[in-house]
Amino acid sequence: MIRTDPVHPRLTIGAAYRRFGPRLLVGIALLSLVLGGWFWWHGEAGSSNLTWTLGTLPVLLALFGQIIASLRRGDVGLDVVAALSMSAALAFGETLAGNVVALMYAGGQLLESFAEARARREITELLGRVAFTTMRYCGDTLEEVPIATIRQGDRLLVRQGDVVPVDGHVADGVAVLNLSALTGESIPKSLSRGGEVLSGSTLVGAAFDLIASRPAAESTYAGIVRLVEAAQASKSPMARLADRYAIGFLALTISIAAVTWLASGDPIRALAVLVVATPCPLILAVPVAIISGISRTAKSGILVKDGAALEALAHVRTAILDKTGTLTRGRPTITAIRTGERFTDKEVLGLAASLDQASAHVMATSLIQAATDAGLMLLPPAEIAELPGKGIEGTVGRRRVAIGGDTYVRNRSTGGHMLLHELDNHDGVQSVAVAVDGFVAGVILLQDQLRDDARTTLDALRAAGIERIILASGDMTHIAQKVGRSLGVDEILGDLTPEGKVVAVRREAATRPVMMVGDGVNDAPALAAADVGVAMGARGAAASSEAASVVLLVDELYPLSTALGIARRTRTIALQSVFIGLGLSIVGMIVAAFGYLPPVQGALLQEAIDVAVILNALRALR
């Protein structure tokens, strides 16, 4: 539910520590390091050791608190190595090394928080754009109301600079909108009367009136906010895999340190091994890379719900795509109008669109949009009678109008039946007949056009590593085949029920990871069954967006190939950070075990590795 008042979150102890703790600990460790160095320079060894010890203890205590909290959750992480190295340094009198490790550890925590904040910036900006109130017409007056009270059909005033609060249509005027928060497109878009407006866009032009098409809680931006919040709270399988690696690395570190002590009899060598063992390649690099990848996709108009979805997307080898609304626009456009001798094209279209204002059929939307674009004046219909899936009739002005298929219109007319031969559905062309005052006035031919980017997207998917592309459609097989052949897909499946699409997904998933792309309610089961479900969220049904793990926020298909490329690059970068970081750490431990790397220098090497792997992980933002 969209909140109707600004949120002021309470700063809990845990939140306060995450926000201020690393800075405070870095300050303490750095101050003690400098002050202890001053004492040492003046020959006061006792004071310098005491100062370095006091600078190490706060970091060590905070670290013990984090370890205890992790153990209560059943997690064993590499923080234990840092705690052991600091404790051993104090125990063996290597207070300078302990202080350096404390500073490096606290600095790593601070660097991690900075890196994650930088990586989350793009998706966090989405959460800051929720509108709380809007201006609604009440008769001839305007009132400011919470957006939670907005209902379908309400007329709203959107002022320049406002964030559009709900989905709707332009009632009057021209809306010039900045859609960058939703699509990443920086060029404003102009919409005329009847144009569809998505919530979350910003008005950069003159004020206009908006007719709400759905409540705030069901609007596009509300769904995006819910998905973003879920994405921020998630943990990816790669991060969980890193946790398992962490246990093995912890055991390896302790084993090398123990063997070094036993073989050399020198506890300082063992301490050096512990100091140079860095946990950051595992506990920092992976989550930073994953969050960076999710942030990068959000900037491109793609919402990846969690880290698991991003990783799964990197493994996909088969793509199954729905036809209507996915590869095609999902809204038929008029290709021709056949009329009888008594009527013109504009008369037939104007009467049909006027009557269809009372219908929710997808063709009705197409006829209304075409009439609006042609500048036709639509009259209010009356005495409506609709037979779902068959047709609709009613009075427009002083004329009785009926729209529908062959049988429906034939039963409501007495002449002009020769035109009904145009109603044959072939090669993807759909048609409806229009009868006026008992006479067939015309036939309107419509066709669902391919998206402009359909072919280029499929080519880009293949270039990105997709080995098999399947068209799965609920339309008649011959229509699906016409579309599929024109796009060069590997297999065409038509006349599919929702259950049939699930069967197709499971069949392909048995051999390789599968991505399913769809937009309708009927696609939701298949989206949920796939390794990665991708929903066309800008126009698609809410059910498909909820079932999918990836949502395209823009009404285009091409960002899908962008998301695939980002996912694969992010995974590569994360693995690079882990294996390069661990490799350098292991080499450093071996060098320290042979006595060539003292504890202080080992701590400095540790920090250099930490910084390197985190900066490498942030490359996923680019």
Coordinates of C-alpha atoms in Angstrom, one line a residue:
M1 CA 0.0 0.0 0.0
I2 CA 1.2 3.5 -0.8
R3 CA 1.9 5.5 2.3
T4 CA 0.0 8.8 2.6
D5 CA 2.4 10.6 4.9
P6 CA 6.2 11.0 4.9
V7 CA 8.1 8.4 6.7
H8 CA 10.6 9.3 9.4
P9 CA 12.3 6.0 10.4
R10 CA 13.5 5.7 14.0
L11 CA 17.2 5.4 14.3
T12 CA 17.6 2.1 16.1
I13 CA 20.8 1.1 17.9
G14 CA 21.7 -1.2 15.0
A15 CA 20.9 1.5 12.4
A16 CA 22.9 4.1 14.3
Y17 CA 25.9 1.8 14.4
R18 CA 25.7 1.0 10.7
R19 CA 25.5 4.8 10.0
F20 CA 28.0 6.2 12.5
G21 CA 29.9 3.2 14.0
P22 CA 32.5 2.7 11.2
R23 CA 33.4 6.4 11.1
L24 CA 33.7 6.5 14.9
L25 CA 35.9 3.4 15.0
V26 CA 38.1 4.6 12.2
G27 CA 38.5 7.9 14.0
I28 CA 39.5 6.2 17.3
A29 CA 41.9 3.8 15.6
L30 CA 43.5 6.6 13.5
L31 CA 43.9 8.9 16.5
S32 CA 45.5 6.3 18.7
L33 CA 47.8 5.3 15.8
V34 CA 49.1 8.8 15.4
L35 CA 49.2 9.5 19.2
G36 CA 51.1 6.3 19.9
G37 CA 53.5 7.1 17.1
W38 CA 54.2 10.5 18.8
F39 CA 54.9 8.7 22.1
W40 CA 57.2 6.2 20.4
W41 CA 59.1 9.0 18.6
H42 CA 59.8 10.6 21.9
G43 CA 61.1 7.3 23.4
E44 CA 58.0 6.6 25.6
A45 CA 57.5 3.0 24.6
G46 CA 55.1 2.2 27.5
S47 CA 52.8 5.1 26.6
S48 CA 52.9 4.2 22.9
N49 CA 52.0 0.5 23.6
L50 CA 49.2 1.6 25.9
T51 CA 47.8 4.0 23.3
W52 CA 47.8 1.5 20.5
T53 CA 46.1 -1.1 22.8
L54 CA 43.4 1.4 23.7
G55 CA 42.9 2.2 20.0
T56 CA 42.5 -1.5 19.2
L57 CA 40.1 -2.5 22.0
P58 CA 36.9 -0.6 20.8
V59 CA 37.2 -2.1 17.3
L60 CA 37.8 -5.5 18.8
L61 CA 34.8 -5.2 21.1
A62 CA 32.6 -4.1 18.2
L63 CA 33.9 -7.0 16.1
F64 CA 33.1 -9.5 18.9
G65 CA 29.6 -8.1 19.0
Q66 CA 29.1 -8.7 15.3
I67 CA 30.5 -12.2 15.6
I68 CA 28.2 -13.1 18.4
A69 CA 25.2 -11.8 16.4
S70 CA 26.3 -13.8 13.4
L71 CA 26.7 -17.0 15.4
R72 CA 23.1 -16.5 16.8
R73 CA 21.9 -16.5 13.2
G74 CA 23.9 -19.6 12.5
D75 CA 26.6 -17.8 10.3
V76 CA 30.3 -18.3 10.7
G77 CA 32.2 -15.7 8.8
L78 CA 35.7 -14.5 8.2
D79 CA 35.4 -11.7 10.8
V80 CA 36.8 -14.4 13.2
V81 CA 40.2 -14.1 11.4
A82 CA 40.3 -10.3 12.1
A83 CA 39.3 -10.9 15.7
L84 CA 42.0 -13.6 16.1
S85 CA 44.7 -11.4 14.6
M86 CA 43.9 -8.4 16.8
S87 CA 43.6 -10.5 19.9
A88 CA 46.9 -12.3 19.2
A89 CA 48.7 -9.0 18.4
L90 CA 47.7 -7.6 21.8
A91 CA 48.6 -10.9 23.6
F92 CA 52.0 -11.1 22.0
G93 CA 52.8 -7.4 22.6
E94 CA 52.6 -6.4 18.9
T95 CA 50.3 -3.5 19.8
L96 CA 51.3 -1.5 16.7
A97 CA 50.2 -4.4 14.4
G98 CA 47.0 -4.7 16.4
N99 CA 46.2 -1.0 16.0
V100 CA 47.0 -1.2 12.2
V101 CA 44.7 -4.2 11.8
A102 CA 42.0 -2.4 13.8
L103 CA 42.3 0.7 11.6
M104 CA 42.3 -1.4 8.4
Y105 CA 39.3 -3.5 9.6
A106 CA 37.3 -0.4 10.6
G107 CA 38.4 1.3 7.3
G108 CA 37.2 -1.8 5.4
Q109 CA 33.8 -1.5 7.1
L110 CA 33.6 2.2 6.2
L111 CA 34.6 1.5 2.6
E112 CA 32.0 -1.3 2.4
S113 CA 29.2 1.0 3.5
F114 CA 30.4 3.7 1.0
A115 CA 30.6 1.2 -1.8
E116 CA 27.1 -0.3 -1.1
A117 CA 25.6 3.2 -0.8
R118 CA 27.2 4.2 -4.2
A119 CA 25.9 0.9 -5.7
R120 CA 22.4 1.3 -4.4
R121 CA 22.0 4.9 -5.4
E122 CA 20.1 4.3 -8.6
I123 CA 17.5 2.0 -7.1
T124 CA 17.3 4.1 -3.9
E125 CA 16.3 7.1 -6.0
L126 CA 13.2 5.3 -7.0
L127 CA 12.0 5.1 -3.4
G128 CA 12.4 8.8 -2.9
R129 CA 9.9 9.7 -5.7
V130 CA 6.7 8.4 -4.1
A131 CA 4.0 11.1 -4.2
F132 CA 1.9 11.4 -1.0
T133 CA -0.8 13.9 -2.1
T134 CA -2.4 15.2 -5.3
M135 CA -4.9 17.7 -6.6
R136 CA -8.3 16.2 -7.3
Y137 CA -11.3 17.9 -8.9
C138 CA -14.4 18.0 -6.8
G139 CA -17.1 19.5 -8.9
D140 CA -15.7 22.9 -10.1
T141 CA -13.1 23.1 -7.3
L142 CA -9.7 21.5 -6.5
E143 CA -8.8 19.8 -3.3
E144 CA -5.5 18.3 -2.1
V145 CA -6.1 14.7 -1.1
P146 CA -3.9 11.7 -0.1
I147 CA -3.2 9.6 -3.1
A148 CA -4.4 6.5 -1.2
T149 CA -7.9 7.9 -1.7
I150 CA -7.7 8.1 -5.5
R151 CA -10.1 5.8 -7.3
Q152 CA -10.4 4.8 -11.0
G153 CA -12.1 7.6 -13.0
D154 CA -11.1 10.5 -10.7
R155 CA -10.0 13.6 -12.5
L156 CA -6.7 15.0 -11.2
L157 CA -4.6 18.1 -11.9
V158 CA -0.9 17.4 -12.5
R159 CA 1.2 20.5 -12.0
Q160 CA 4.6 21.3 -13.6
G161 CA 7.3 19.6 -11.5
D162 CA 4.9 17.1 -10.0
V163 CA 5.5 13.3 -9.9
V164 CA 2.5 11.7 -11.5
P165 CA 0.8 9.9 -8.6
V166 CA -1.3 7.2 -10.4
D167 CA -1.6 5.6 -13.8
G168 CA -4.0 7.3 -16.1
H169 CA -4.8 9.0 -19.4
V170 CA -4.4 12.6 -20.6
A171 CA -7.9 14.3 -20.3
D172 CA -7.0 17.7 -21.6
G173 CA -3.9 19.5 -22.8
V174 CA -0.5 18.0 -23.7
A175 CA 1.6 16.2 -21.1
V176 CA 5.4 16.6 -21.5
L177 CA 6.9 14.0 -19.2
N178 CA 10.3 13.0 -18.0
L179 CA 10.3 9.2 -17.8
S180 CA 14.0 8.8 -16.8
A181 CA 13.1 7.4 -13.4
L182 CA 11.2 4.6 -15.1
T183 CA 13.0 4.0 -18.3
G184 CA 16.4 5.7 -18.1
E185 CA 15.4 7.7 -21.2
S186 CA 16.6 11.3 -20.7
I187 CA 14.5 12.9 -23.5
P188 CA 11.0 14.0 -22.4
K189 CA 8.0 12.4 -24.1
S190 CA 4.9 14.4 -25.2
L191 CA 1.5 12.8 -24.9
S192 CA -1.7 14.2 -26.3
R193 CA -5.3 13.7 -25.3
G194 CA -6.0 10.0 -24.5
G195 CA -2.3 9.2 -24.2
E196 CA -1.4 6.7 -21.4
V197 CA 0.6 8.2 -18.5
L198 CA 2.6 6.0 -16.1
S199 CA 2.9 6.9 -12.4
G200 CA 6.4 7.9 -11.3
S201 CA 7.1 10.1 -14.4
T202 CA 7.7 13.8 -13.8
L203 CA 5.8 16.6 -15.5
V204 CA 8.3 19.0 -17.1
G205 CA 5.7 20.9 -19.3
A206 CA 2.5 22.8 -18.6
A207 CA -0.1 21.4 -16.2
F208 CA -2.7 19.0 -17.6
D209 CA -5.7 17.0 -16.4
L210 CA -5.3 13.3 -15.8
I211 CA -8.1 10.7 -15.6
A212 CA -7.0 7.9 -13.1
S213 CA -7.1 4.5 -14.7
R214 CA -6.4 2.5 -11.5
P215 CA -6.0 3.2 -7.7
A216 CA -2.6 4.3 -6.4
A217 CA -1.8 1.0 -4.8
E218 CA -2.3 -0.8 -8.2
S219 CA -0.4 1.7 -10.3
T220 CA 2.9 1.1 -12.0
Y221 CA 5.1 3.1 -9.6
A222 CA 3.6 1.5 -6.5
G223 CA 4.5 -1.9 -7.9
I224 CA 8.0 -0.7 -8.7
V225 CA 8.4 0.6 -5.2
R226 CA 7.4 -2.8 -3.7
L227 CA 9.7 -4.7 -6.0
V228 CA 12.6 -2.3 -5.2
E229 CA 12.1 -2.8 -1.5
A230 CA 12.2 -6.6 -1.9
A231 CA 15.3 -6.3 -4.0
Q232 CA 17.1 -4.3 -1.4
A233 CA 16.3 -6.9 1.3
S234 CA 17.5 -9.9 -0.6
K235 CA 20.7 -12.0 -0.4
S236 CA 22.0 -13.8 -3.5
P237 CA 23.0 -17.4 -3.8
M238 CA 26.5 -16.3 -4.8
A239 CA 26.8 -14.4 -1.4
R240 CA 25.6 -17.6 0.4
L241 CA 28.1 -19.6 -1.6
A242 CA 30.7 -17.1 -0.5
D243 CA 29.7 -17.8 3.1
R244 CA 30.4 -21.5 2.5
Y245 CA 33.8 -20.6 1.0
A246 CA 34.5 -18.4 4.0
I247 CA 34.4 -21.4 6.4
G248 CA 36.9 -23.2 4.3
F249 CA 39.2 -20.2 4.1
L250 CA 38.9 -19.7 7.8
A251 CA 40.0 -23.3 8.4
L252 CA 42.9 -22.9 5.9
T253 CA 44.1 -19.7 7.6
I254 CA 44.1 -21.2 11.1
S255 CA 45.8 -24.3 9.8
I256 CA 48.6 -22.4 8.2
A257 CA 49.1 -20.2 11.3
A258 CA 49.2 -23.3 13.6
V259 CA 51.6 -25.1 11.4
T260 CA 53.8 -22.0 11.1
W261 CA 53.9 -21.7 14.9
L262 CA 54.7 -25.3 15.5
A263 CA 57.4 -25.5 12.8
S264 CA 59.1 -22.2 13.6
G265 CA 58.4 -21.9 17.3
D266 CA 57.8 -18.2 16.6
P267 CA 54.3 -16.9 17.5
I268 CA 54.9 -13.6 15.6
R269 CA 55.1 -15.5 12.3
A270 CA 51.7 -17.1 13.1
L271 CA 50.4 -13.7 13.9
A272 CA 51.6 -12.3 10.6
V273 CA 49.7 -15.1 8.8
L274 CA 46.5 -14.2 10.6
V275 CA 47.0 -10.5 9.9
V276 CA 47.5 -10.9 6.2
A277 CA 44.5 -13.2 5.8
T278 CA 41.9 -10.8 4.4
P279 CA 38.1 -11.6 4.6
C280 CA 37.0 -8.8 2.3
P281 CA 37.3 -10.6 -1.1
L282 CA 34.5 -12.9 0.1
I283 CA 32.4 -10.9 2.6
L284 CA 32.5 -7.6 0.8
A285 CA 33.2 -8.0 -2.9
V286 CA 30.3 -10.3 -3.8
P287 CA 27.5 -8.3 -2.3
V288 CA 28.9 -5.1 -3.6
A289 CA 29.1 -6.5 -7.1
I290 CA 25.6 -7.9 -7.0
I291 CA 24.1 -4.7 -5.7
S292 CA 26.1 -2.8 -8.3
G293 CA 24.6 -5.0 -11.0
I294 CA 21.1 -4.6 -9.8
S295 CA 21.6 -0.8 -9.6
R296 CA 23.0 -0.8 -13.2
T297 CA 20.0 -2.6 -14.5
A298 CA 17.6 -0.2 -12.7
K299 CA 19.3 2.7 -14.4
S300 CA 18.6 1.0 -17.8
G301 CA 14.9 0.5 -17.1
I302 CA 15.0 -3.0 -15.8
L303 CA 14.1 -4.0 -12.2
V304 CA 15.8 -7.2 -11.0
K305 CA 14.1 -8.2 -7.8
D306 CA 17.0 -9.8 -6.1
G307 CA 20.5 -11.1 -6.4
A308 CA 19.3 -14.6 -7.1
A309 CA 17.5 -13.4 -10.2
L310 CA 20.6 -11.6 -11.4
E311 CA 22.7 -14.7 -11.0
A312 CA 20.1 -16.9 -12.7
L313 CA 19.9 -14.5 -15.6
A314 CA 23.7 -14.9 -16.1
H315 CA 23.2 -18.7 -16.6
V316 CA 20.2 -18.6 -19.0
R317 CA 20.7 -20.4 -22.3
T318 CA 17.0 -20.7 -23.6
A319 CA 14.5 -17.9 -24.0
I320 CA 10.7 -18.6 -24.3
L321 CA 8.8 -15.5 -25.4
D322 CA 5.0 -14.9 -25.5
K323 CA 3.7 -13.2 -28.6
T324 CA 1.0 -10.8 -27.8
G325 CA 2.2 -7.8 -25.8
T326 CA 5.8 -9.2 -25.7
L327 CA 7.0 -9.5 -29.3
T328 CA 4.0 -7.5 -30.6
R329 CA 2.6 -4.3 -29.2
G330 CA -0.4 -6.0 -27.7
R331 CA -2.7 -3.3 -29.1
P332 CA -4.0 -3.9 -32.6
T333 CA -3.8 -0.9 -35.0
I334 CA -6.1 -0.2 -37.9
T335 CA -4.8 -1.3 -41.2
A336 CA -7.9 -0.6 -43.3
I337 CA -11.6 0.3 -43.1
R338 CA -14.0 -1.1 -45.7
T339 CA -17.3 0.9 -45.9
G340 CA -20.7 0.6 -47.6
E341 CA -21.9 3.2 -50.1
R342 CA -23.7 5.3 -47.5
F343 CA -20.8 5.8 -45.1
T344 CA -17.3 7.3 -45.0
D345 CA -14.2 5.9 -43.1
K346 CA -14.5 8.7 -40.5
E347 CA -18.2 8.1 -39.9
V348 CA -17.7 4.3 -39.3
L349 CA -14.7 4.9 -37.1
G350 CA -16.3 7.7 -35.1
L351 CA -19.5 5.8 -34.4
A352 CA -17.6 2.6 -33.5
A353 CA -15.2 4.4 -31.2
S354 CA -18.0 6.4 -29.5
L355 CA -19.8 3.1 -28.7
D356 CA -16.6 1.4 -27.6
Q357 CA -16.1 3.9 -24.9
A358 CA -18.4 1.6 -22.9
S359 CA -16.3 -1.5 -23.5
A360 CA -13.1 -2.8 -21.9
H361 CA -12.1 -4.9 -24.9
V362 CA -8.6 -4.5 -26.2
M363 CA -9.9 -3.6 -29.7
A364 CA -12.1 -0.9 -28.1
T365 CA -9.0 0.8 -26.8
S366 CA -7.4 0.7 -30.3
L367 CA -10.5 2.2 -32.0
I368 CA -10.8 5.0 -29.4
Q369 CA -7.1 5.8 -29.8
A370 CA -7.3 5.8 -33.6
A371 CA -10.4 8.1 -33.5
T372 CA -8.7 10.5 -31.0
D373 CA -5.6 10.6 -33.2
A374 CA -7.8 11.5 -36.2
G375 CA -9.3 14.4 -34.3
L376 CA -12.8 12.9 -34.3
M377 CA -15.4 14.1 -31.7
L378 CA -16.7 11.1 -29.7
L379 CA -20.3 11.1 -28.5
P380 CA -21.4 9.5 -25.2
P381 CA -23.1 6.1 -25.8
A382 CA -26.4 5.1 -24.2
E383 CA -28.6 2.1 -23.8
I384 CA -25.6 -0.2 -23.8
A385 CA -25.9 -4.0 -24.1
E386 CA -22.6 -6.0 -24.4
L387 CA -22.2 -9.7 -24.9
P388 CA -18.6 -10.4 -23.7
G389 CA -16.4 -11.9 -26.5
K390 CA -19.1 -11.4 -29.1
G391 CA -20.0 -7.7 -29.5
I392 CA -21.6 -4.6 -28.1
E393 CA -24.6 -2.4 -29.2
G394 CA -26.1 0.9 -28.0
T395 CA -27.2 4.3 -29.1
V396 CA -24.8 7.0 -30.3
G397 CA -26.5 10.3 -30.8
R398 CA -29.7 9.3 -32.6
R399 CA -28.3 6.2 -34.2
R400 CA -28.3 2.6 -33.2
V401 CA -24.9 1.0 -33.5
A402 CA -23.7 -2.6 -33.1
I403 CA -20.0 -3.8 -33.3
G404 CA -18.8 -7.3 -33.3
G405 CA -18.1 -10.5 -35.2
D406 CA -20.1 -12.0 -38.1
T407 CA -22.9 -13.7 -36.3
Y408 CA -23.4 -10.9 -33.8
V409 CA -23.7 -8.1 -36.4
R410 CA -25.6 -10.2 -38.9
N411 CA -28.3 -10.9 -36.3
R412 CA -28.6 -7.1 -35.7
S413 CA -28.7 -6.0 -39.3
T414 CA -30.9 -6.5 -42.4
G415 CA -28.6 -5.2 -45.2
G416 CA -25.0 -4.8 -46.3
H417 CA -24.1 -8.3 -45.5
M418 CA -21.7 -8.5 -48.4
L419 CA -19.2 -6.6 -46.3
L420 CA -19.1 -9.3 -43.7
H421 CA -16.9 -11.5 -46.0
E422 CA -14.1 -9.2 -44.9
L423 CA -14.3 -10.7 -41.4
D424 CA -12.2 -13.7 -42.2
N425 CA -9.2 -13.8 -39.8
H426 CA -6.1 -14.6 -41.7
D427 CA -2.3 -13.9 -41.5
G428 CA -2.8 -12.2 -38.1
V429 CA -5.4 -9.7 -39.3
Q430 CA -8.4 -9.2 -37.0
S431 CA -11.6 -7.5 -38.0
V432 CA -14.8 -6.2 -36.6
A433 CA -18.1 -5.2 -38.3
V434 CA -20.0 -2.1 -37.6
A435 CA -23.8 -1.9 -38.2
V436 CA -25.7 1.4 -38.1
D437 CA -29.5 1.5 -37.9
G438 CA -29.8 -2.1 -39.0
F439 CA -27.4 -1.8 -42.0
V440 CA -23.8 -3.1 -42.1
A441 CA -21.9 0.2 -42.5
G442 CA -18.3 -1.1 -42.6
V443 CA -15.7 -3.5 -41.5
I444 CA -12.5 -2.3 -39.6
L445 CA -9.4 -4.4 -40.1
L446 CA -6.7 -4.4 -37.4
Q447 CA -3.4 -6.1 -36.9
D448 CA -1.1 -6.5 -33.9
Q449 CA 2.2 -5.1 -35.1
L450 CA 5.6 -6.4 -34.2
R451 CA 7.6 -4.3 -31.8
D452 CA 10.1 -2.1 -33.6
D453 CA 12.9 -3.7 -31.6
A454 CA 11.7 -7.3 -31.7
R455 CA 14.2 -8.5 -34.4
T456 CA 17.2 -6.6 -33.0
T457 CA 16.4 -7.8 -29.5
L458 CA 16.4 -11.5 -30.6
D459 CA 19.7 -10.9 -32.5
A460 CA 21.2 -9.3 -29.4
L461 CA 20.0 -12.2 -27.2
R462 CA 21.8 -14.7 -29.4
A463 CA 24.9 -12.5 -29.4
A464 CA 24.7 -12.5 -25.6
G465 CA 24.8 -16.3 -25.4
I466 CA 21.1 -17.4 -25.8
E467 CA 21.3 -20.7 -27.7
R468 CA 17.6 -21.4 -28.3
I469 CA 14.6 -19.1 -28.7
I470 CA 11.0 -20.3 -28.6
L471 CA 7.8 -18.5 -29.4
A472 CA 5.0 -19.6 -27.2
S473 CA 1.6 -18.1 -27.9
G474 CA -2.1 -18.6 -26.9
D475 CA -3.0 -17.4 -30.4
M476 CA -4.0 -19.7 -33.2
T477 CA -1.0 -21.7 -34.5
H478 CA -1.0 -20.1 -38.0
I479 CA -0.8 -16.6 -36.6
A480 CA 2.0 -17.6 -34.2
Q481 CA 3.8 -19.3 -37.1
K482 CA 3.6 -16.1 -39.3
V483 CA 5.2 -14.1 -36.5
G484 CA 7.8 -16.7 -35.5
R485 CA 9.0 -17.3 -39.1
S486 CA 9.5 -13.6 -39.7
L487 CA 11.7 -13.4 -36.5
G488 CA 13.6 -16.6 -37.2
V489 CA 13.0 -18.3 -33.9
D490 CA 14.0 -22.0 -33.3
E491 CA 10.5 -23.3 -32.4
I492 CA 6.9 -22.0 -32.6
L493 CA 4.2 -23.2 -30.3
G494 CA 0.6 -22.0 -30.8
D495 CA -2.8 -22.5 -29.3
L496 CA -1.2 -22.8 -25.8
T497 CA -3.2 -22.6 -22.6
P498 CA -1.5 -21.2 -19.5
E499 CA -0.9 -24.8 -18.5
G500 CA 0.6 -25.5 -21.9
K501 CA 3.1 -22.7 -21.4
V502 CA 4.2 -24.2 -18.1
V503 CA 4.7 -27.5 -19.7
A504 CA 6.9 -25.9 -22.4
V505 CA 9.0 -24.1 -19.8
R506 CA 9.5 -27.3 -17.7
R507 CA 10.4 -29.3 -20.8
E508 CA 13.2 -26.9 -21.7
A509 CA 14.3 -26.4 -18.1
A510 CA 15.2 -30.1 -18.0
T511 CA 18.1 -29.5 -20.3
R512 CA 19.3 -25.9 -19.7
P513 CA 18.4 -22.8 -17.7
V514 CA 15.3 -21.1 -19.1
M515 CA 14.0 -17.5 -19.3
M516 CA 10.3 -16.9 -19.9
V517 CA 9.1 -13.5 -21.1
G518 CA 5.5 -12.5 -21.0
D519 CA 3.0 -9.7 -20.0
G520 CA -0.4 -11.1 -19.3
V521 CA -2.2 -12.9 -16.4
N522 CA -2.1 -16.1 -18.5
D523 CA 1.7 -15.9 -18.5
A524 CA 2.1 -15.7 -14.7
P525 CA 2.3 -19.5 -14.1
A526 CA 5.0 -19.9 -16.8
L527 CA 6.9 -16.9 -15.4
A528 CA 6.9 -18.5 -12.0
A529 CA 8.0 -21.9 -13.3
A530 CA 11.0 -20.6 -15.3
D531 CA 14.5 -20.1 -13.9
V532 CA 14.0 -16.4 -14.7
G533 CA 10.6 -14.9 -15.3
V534 CA 10.6 -11.6 -17.2
A535 CA 7.5 -9.4 -17.2
M536 CA 6.7 -6.5 -19.4
G537 CA 5.8 -4.3 -16.5
A538 CA 5.1 -1.0 -18.2
R539 CA 1.8 -2.3 -19.7
G540 CA 1.6 -5.9 -18.5
A541 CA -0.8 -7.3 -15.9
A542 CA 0.1 -7.0 -12.2
A543 CA 0.0 -10.8 -11.8
S544 CA 2.8 -11.2 -14.3
S545 CA 5.0 -8.6 -12.6
E546 CA 4.4 -10.3 -9.2
A547 CA 5.3 -13.7 -10.6
A548 CA 8.4 -12.6 -12.5
S549 CA 11.8 -12.1 -11.0
V550 CA 12.8 -9.4 -13.6
V551 CA 10.5 -6.6 -14.7
L552 CA 11.0 -4.4 -17.7
L553 CA 9.9 -0.9 -16.6
V554 CA 9.8 0.5 -20.1
D555 CA 7.4 -0.6 -22.9
E556 CA 10.3 -1.9 -25.0
L557 CA 11.9 -5.3 -25.4
Y558 CA 15.5 -4.4 -26.1
P559 CA 16.5 -3.7 -22.5
L560 CA 16.1 -7.5 -22.0
S561 CA 19.4 -8.1 -23.9
T562 CA 21.0 -5.3 -21.8
A563 CA 19.9 -7.0 -18.6
L564 CA 21.4 -10.3 -19.8
G565 CA 24.7 -8.6 -20.6
I566 CA 24.8 -6.8 -17.2
A567 CA 24.1 -10.0 -15.3
R568 CA 26.8 -12.0 -17.0
R569 CA 29.4 -9.2 -16.5
T570 CA 28.4 -8.8 -12.9
R571 CA 28.9 -12.4 -12.1
T572 CA 32.3 -12.4 -13.9
I573 CA 33.4 -9.3 -11.9
A574 CA 32.3 -10.9 -8.6
L575 CA 34.2 -14.1 -9.3
Q576 CA 37.3 -12.1 -10.3
S577 CA 37.2 -10.2 -7.0
V578 CA 36.8 -13.4 -5.0
F579 CA 39.5 -15.6 -6.6
I580 CA 42.1 -12.8 -7.2
G581 CA 41.6 -11.5 -3.7
L582 CA 41.9 -15.0 -2.1
G583 CA 44.8 -15.9 -4.3
L584 CA 46.7 -12.8 -3.2
S585 CA 45.8 -13.5 0.4
I586 CA 47.1 -17.1 0.3
V587 CA 50.3 -16.0 -1.3
G588 CA 50.7 -13.4 1.4
M589 CA 50.1 -16.0 4.1
I590 CA 52.8 -18.3 2.7
V591 CA 55.3 -15.4 2.5
A592 CA 54.4 -14.5 6.1
A593 CA 54.8 -18.1 7.2
F594 CA 58.4 -18.1 6.0
G595 CA 59.1 -14.9 8.0
Y596 CA 59.4 -12.5 5.1
L597 CA 56.3 -10.4 6.0
P598 CA 56.1 -8.9 9.5
P599 CA 52.6 -8.3 11.0
V600 CA 52.5 -4.5 10.3
Q601 CA 53.4 -4.9 6.7
G602 CA 51.0 -7.8 6.4
A603 CA 48.2 -5.5 7.7
L604 CA 49.0 -2.9 5.1
L605 CA 49.0 -5.6 2.4
Q606 CA 45.6 -6.8 3.6
E607 CA 44.2 -3.3 3.2
A608 CA 45.6 -2.9 -0.3
I609 CA 43.9 -6.2 -1.3
D610 CA 40.6 -5.1 0.3
V611 CA 40.6 -1.8 -1.6
A612 CA 41.5 -3.5 -4.9
V613 CA 38.7 -6.1 -4.7
I614 CA 36.0 -3.6 -3.7
L615 CA 37.0 -1.2 -6.5
N616 CA 36.9 -4.1 -8.9
A617 CA 33.4 -5.0 -7.7
L618 CA 32.2 -1.5 -8.3
R619 CA 33.1 -1.9 -12.0
A620 CA 29.7 -3.6 -12.3
L621 CA 28.2 -0.1 -12.0
R622 CA 29.7 0.9 -15.3

